[in-house]
Amino acid sequence: MEKKLYSITAIYSYPNDIIRAAKTVRDAGYKKFDVHTPYPIHGLDGAMGLKETKLGFVTLAAAIVGAAGMISFASWVAVVDYPQVIGGKPYWSWPAFVPVTYEIAVLLAVLGTVGAMIAFFFKFPNISHPLHDTPYMKKVSADKFGVSIQADDEQFDEKKVRELLKSAGGEVEAVYYSEEFLTFKPQTFDPKFIVLLAGIALATSAGGYLYFNKVLYLPPFDWMMMQPKVNPQTMSEFYADGFGMRLPVAGTVARGFIPYPYALGAKADSVGKFLVNPLLPTKTTLDLGKKKYFTYCSPCHGNFGNGDSRMNGQFPNPPTLHSDKVRTWPDGAIFHTITVGQNVMPSYQYQISREERWAIVNYIRTLQRAYNAKESDLQ
Amino acid sequence: MSAHESVIIPKKELPANIVKLGWALTVIGLVLVVLSYVTDAQRAGFNNIIGFTFLASVAVGAVFFIALEYIAGAVWSTPFRRVLEFLGMLLIPVVLLAIPIFMNFHDLYHWTHADVVANDKVLQSKSPYLNEQFFTIRFVIYIVIWSLFYFIFRHNSLKQDQDSDQKRTKKNIALAAAFIPLLAISISLFSIDWLMSLEPHWFSTMFGVYYFTGSILTALAVTTYFVVVLSEKGYFFKGINENHYYSFGALLFGLLSFWAYIAFSQFMLIWYANLPEENFWFIARWQNGWEYVSVAIVLLHFWIPYFMLVSRPSKMKPRTLKQSAAILIAAHFLDMYWLVMPTYSASPVLSYYELAFPVLSIGVIIVLFAMQAKKYNLVPVGDPKLQRGIDFTL
């Protein structure tokens, strides 16, 4: 097959020589030439007369997209899609978004830079190049420095080029390539190749499984999970009745727990009058009540007890707490409702302590007063 | 390439008008300082702490960069090391500025009052560390560490001008390795002692590194400013070019970003946890006008120089470098003001008290620099890395 001249190359031994050679070639007016070195050499860009790279703009654009995207996403989630009061802060608490914004900006900048570098600047997927597998390439990827002037340069003239490179002190050599190079197509999606890859994947995983599980007999890493103890909700072989979870001894009372005398079915308004609110509506108890109300009640009853929370429509709608009924209820009736629940509203006696429940009652009273303010309240 | 030219180092005196300006600022500053101490010793004392910690930043930061150059084997910075070596001399005015603070100690540091400590559980438990004797001992230790290393570095470097002995570089490298960890610990404790203990109930584990980064950033800004001005006026070797400028710009940019990272982390952790024993410090700096100072610091210490230096060509422009360095120097003054003054007054104050110490500090920096530039080479002519530093390309 006919061989064509690709370029005239020259090999140099020292970094300073290659810088000088690059300058000579540049000054002689050649445009299509490249320099190859085993490691980056300071000052080579300038010597070759390379233009400032545009890659920085890709980095900048990717960083801006990342930062803007992340801050809007975080804001949307925290303000629009799933507003939640966290630590008593406003929904749009931007300092909390700064770390993610910064990190996503860096991440996108890096990915964008590497991606653009490979796709545009390295001309991916160009996997064949006339210089590949030449003695020249072997030298410059080990310990030598090379310059290569392409034959398709406008002012290329083999004799002159050879002389120029020689005068700069290099070992000159020509690189040829065959036509095949131009027509070569990488066969990435060849079915045989795909089958081969699948075969390798299968063989390695099956081999790994057989070796570790059947030959070495290594148990899977589950020591944490498989502890010699009875887990909740599991059978016990020790106890005759087979229950892993045991009931407390009859008459046991948890610390700080006072048994609640009224049953689930008891009517709120009838037992309510037997329960006396032990808390005064001071600022401390109201603050406590507000906090607990926001935590436990507002998800259903809404921030102001109107029954208009974001759960509205997804759960049986709770009635307003400003009805005449609830307003005229004794404190104890509300307390009873929280304690044992009412129809679909569950009991909260295990989540909310007695004191906190009374504080919530006080807070609901303030909400009711605020919604039905009397003339005298306004003075 | 200047590989074969020998380095021509001018050993000229700085221009007379710069020296005169330095002296004028020093004298005006001194007069203002005396005046402030006579009229309101407490206010003057707080301002004294600002000037003191500012100059300590420049001095210690300069010694840090000397050590860093040795230990990292940095080449590009070798021609400019002498500037740092001159700036390290500021350790002397730092010690002098500490004296009036010690004399007014009780007006400035709350925890020095025995009766207050006796009735304060928190201060009582801190008193094994925060007491006057130990405070003084620690200060002496910091100064001894810093100046010991500084004067040995400097001695070796100046001697090398005459004998070009490479062993001196080796010695300094070994010393630098010992110095950097000592410096990191001492400057953190220094900032805790002198700045954080102004508000003795407050604590932040980020504070030491906050002051440390601010310090090295400021020292670098001062160095950059000197290098640009001197080379504009033709005081450096001929080959100084955008490769050197770029290195200054990139380092400034990196450090100011790091400062912002630290400053924001300190703020965010306290803001998020919102614990009353921590957050009052920031609350005090977010009301009664202090919020404007806080915002100004964010702009001057970070955003403005950040955008000035973000692009590659702008890092190479001497003018941009000079301007951003000047902004950063001013920002560090403002930062010290912001750290110190809320203890003195609930809202920002500005009068000749506040100007006295900045004027004095700038004057002293110029005067000390000029005095040494007269006596010694501006470039370490005997350093084996010098030629490579001059020929440095990116």
Coordinates of C-alpha atoms in Angstrom, one line a residue, chain A residues 125-343:
Chain A
P125 CA -13.4 9.9 19.7
N126 CA -10.4 10.2 17.4
I127 CA -8.5 7.1 18.5
S128 CA -6.1 6.8 15.7
H129 CA -3.3 9.2 14.8
P130 CA -0.4 8.8 12.4
L131 CA 2.0 9.4 15.2
H132 CA 0.7 6.4 17.2
D133 CA 3.0 3.5 17.5
T134 CA 5.9 5.2 15.9
P135 CA 9.4 5.1 17.3
Y136 CA 9.0 8.9 17.7
M137 CA 6.0 8.5 20.0
K138 CA 7.8 5.9 22.1
K139 CA 10.7 8.2 22.7
V140 CA 8.7 11.3 23.5
S141 CA 6.6 9.4 26.0
A142 CA 9.7 8.1 27.8
D143 CA 12.5 10.5 28.2
K144 CA 12.9 12.6 25.0
F145 CA 11.3 15.8 23.7
G146 CA 10.0 16.0 20.2
V147 CA 8.6 18.4 17.6
S148 CA 6.7 17.4 14.5
I149 CA 5.9 19.6 11.5
Q150 CA 3.0 18.4 9.4
A151 CA 3.4 17.9 5.7
D152 CA 0.1 19.7 5.1
D153 CA 1.4 22.9 6.4
E154 CA 1.2 25.7 3.8
Q155 CA 4.9 26.4 3.5
F156 CA 6.0 22.8 4.0
D157 CA 9.1 21.9 2.0
E158 CA 10.8 18.7 3.1
K159 CA 14.3 19.7 2.6
K160 CA 13.9 23.1 4.3
V161 CA 12.1 21.6 7.3
R162 CA 14.8 18.9 7.8
E163 CA 17.5 21.6 7.7
L164 CA 15.6 23.8 10.1
L165 CA 15.1 21.1 12.7
K166 CA 18.6 19.9 12.3
S167 CA 20.0 23.4 12.8
A168 CA 18.1 23.5 16.1
G169 CA 20.1 20.4 17.1
G170 CA 17.6 17.6 16.7
E171 CA 17.6 14.0 15.4
V172 CA 15.4 14.3 12.3
E173 CA 13.1 11.5 11.1
A174 CA 10.1 11.4 8.8
V175 CA 6.8 9.8 9.8
Y176 CA 4.7 8.0 7.1
Y177 CA 1.1 6.7 7.2
S178 CA -1.0 4.6 4.9
E179 CA -4.4 5.5 3.4
E180 CA -6.0 3.1 5.8
F181 CA -5.6 5.7 8.5
L182 CA -8.0 8.0 6.8
T183 CA -10.7 5.4 6.3
F184 CA -10.3 3.6 9.6
K185 CA -13.5 3.4 11.6
P186 CA -13.5 2.2 15.2
Q187 CA -15.8 -0.8 15.5
T188 CA -17.1 -0.2 19.0
F189 CA -20.6 -1.7 18.4
D190 CA -19.4 -4.8 16.7
P191 CA -21.7 -7.6 18.0
K192 CA -18.7 -9.9 18.6
F193 CA -17.1 -7.2 20.7
I194 CA -20.3 -6.8 22.8
V195 CA -20.6 -10.5 23.4
L196 CA -17.0 -10.6 24.4
L197 CA -17.6 -7.8 27.0
A198 CA -20.7 -9.6 28.3
G199 CA -18.7 -12.8 28.6
I200 CA -16.0 -11.1 30.6
A201 CA -18.5 -9.5 32.9
L202 CA -20.2 -12.9 33.4
A203 CA -17.0 -14.8 33.9
T204 CA -15.6 -12.4 36.5
S205 CA -18.7 -12.1 38.6
A206 CA -19.4 -15.9 38.5
G207 CA -15.7 -16.6 39.3
G208 CA -15.8 -14.1 42.1
Y209 CA -18.9 -15.6 43.6
L210 CA -17.7 -19.2 43.3
Y211 CA -14.3 -18.3 44.7
F212 CA -15.4 -16.3 47.7
N213 CA -18.5 -18.2 48.6
K214 CA -17.8 -21.8 47.7
V215 CA -14.0 -22.1 47.8
L216 CA -12.9 -19.8 50.6
Y217 CA -16.3 -20.1 52.2
L218 CA -16.3 -16.5 53.4
P219 CA -19.6 -15.5 54.9
P220 CA -21.1 -12.3 53.7
F221 CA -20.3 -9.3 55.9
D222 CA -23.4 -9.3 58.1
W223 CA -21.9 -9.5 61.6
M224 CA -23.6 -6.3 62.7
M225 CA -27.0 -7.5 61.5
M226 CA -26.8 -11.0 62.8
Q227 CA -26.2 -10.5 66.5
P228 CA -27.0 -13.3 68.9
K229 CA -29.9 -11.5 70.6
V230 CA -33.6 -11.3 70.2
N231 CA -34.7 -8.5 67.9
P232 CA -38.0 -6.7 68.2
Q233 CA -40.9 -8.4 66.4
T234 CA -39.1 -11.8 66.3
M235 CA -39.7 -15.2 67.7
S236 CA -38.0 -16.4 70.8
E237 CA -37.1 -20.0 71.4
F238 CA -36.4 -19.3 75.0
Y239 CA -39.8 -18.4 76.2
A240 CA -42.5 -20.9 76.2
D241 CA -45.0 -18.7 74.5
G242 CA -42.5 -17.9 71.8
F243 CA -42.8 -14.1 72.1
G244 CA -39.5 -12.2 71.7
M245 CA -41.0 -9.0 73.0
R246 CA -42.0 -9.3 76.7
L247 CA -44.7 -7.4 78.5
P248 CA -43.7 -5.5 81.6
V249 CA -44.3 -7.1 85.0
A250 CA -47.8 -6.3 86.1
G251 CA -48.0 -3.0 87.9
T252 CA -44.8 -1.5 86.4
V253 CA -44.9 2.2 85.9
A254 CA -42.4 4.0 83.7
R255 CA -40.5 6.8 85.4
G256 CA -42.3 10.1 85.4
F257 CA -45.4 8.5 83.9
I258 CA -48.8 9.1 85.4
P259 CA -51.4 6.6 84.2
Y260 CA -54.3 8.3 82.3
P261 CA -57.6 7.3 83.9
Y262 CA -59.9 7.8 81.0
A263 CA -60.4 5.4 78.1
L264 CA -60.4 5.9 74.4
G265 CA -64.1 5.9 74.1
A266 CA -64.8 8.5 76.8
K267 CA -66.5 11.6 75.5
A268 CA -64.2 14.6 75.5
D269 CA -66.9 17.0 76.9
S270 CA -67.9 14.7 79.7
V271 CA -64.5 13.8 81.1
G272 CA -63.0 17.2 80.3
K273 CA -64.5 18.9 83.3
F274 CA -62.7 16.5 85.7
L275 CA -59.3 17.5 84.4
V276 CA -57.8 20.8 85.6
N277 CA -55.2 22.7 83.6
P278 CA -52.2 23.0 86.0
L279 CA -50.4 25.6 83.8
L280 CA -50.8 29.3 83.9
P281 CA -50.7 30.9 80.4
T282 CA -47.3 32.5 81.0
K283 CA -44.9 33.4 78.2
T284 CA -42.8 30.3 78.9
T285 CA -45.8 27.9 78.7
L286 CA -47.2 29.6 75.6
D287 CA -43.8 29.4 73.9
L288 CA -43.6 25.8 74.7
G289 CA -47.1 25.2 73.6
K290 CA -46.5 27.0 70.3
K291 CA -43.4 25.0 69.6
K292 CA -45.1 21.7 70.3
Y293 CA -48.3 22.8 68.4
F294 CA -46.2 23.6 65.4
T295 CA -44.4 20.2 65.7
Y296 CA -47.3 17.9 66.3
C297 CA -50.6 19.6 65.4
S298 CA -50.0 22.1 62.6
P299 CA -49.3 19.4 60.0
C300 CA -53.0 18.6 60.1
H301 CA -54.7 21.5 61.8
G302 CA -52.8 24.2 60.0
N303 CA -50.6 26.8 61.5
F304 CA -53.5 28.7 63.1
G305 CA -55.9 25.9 63.7
N306 CA -58.1 26.5 60.8
G307 CA -57.8 23.0 59.5
D308 CA -56.1 24.2 56.3
S309 CA -52.7 22.6 56.4
R310 CA -50.9 21.3 53.4
M311 CA -52.4 17.8 54.3
N312 CA -55.7 19.2 53.4
G313 CA -57.4 16.8 50.9
Q314 CA -54.9 14.0 51.5
F315 CA -56.3 13.0 54.9
P316 CA -59.8 13.3 56.4
N317 CA -59.9 17.1 56.9
P318 CA -59.7 18.1 60.5
P319 CA -62.3 20.5 61.7
T320 CA -61.4 24.0 62.7
L321 CA -60.4 24.5 66.3
H322 CA -62.2 27.8 66.3
S323 CA -65.7 26.3 66.3
D324 CA -68.0 27.3 69.1
K325 CA -67.8 23.7 70.2
V326 CA -64.1 23.6 70.9
R327 CA -64.1 27.2 72.2
T328 CA -66.7 26.4 74.8
W329 CA -65.0 23.1 75.7
P330 CA -63.3 23.0 79.0
D331 CA -59.4 22.9 78.8
G332 CA -59.6 19.3 79.9
A333 CA -61.6 18.3 76.8
I334 CA -58.9 19.4 74.5
F335 CA -56.4 17.7 76.7
H336 CA -58.4 14.5 76.5
T337 CA -58.6 14.7 72.7
I338 CA -54.8 15.1 72.4
T339 CA -54.3 12.3 74.9
V340 CA -56.5 9.6 73.5
G341 CA -57.2 10.9 70.0
Q342 CA -60.6 11.2 68.4
N343 CA -61.8 9.0 65.5

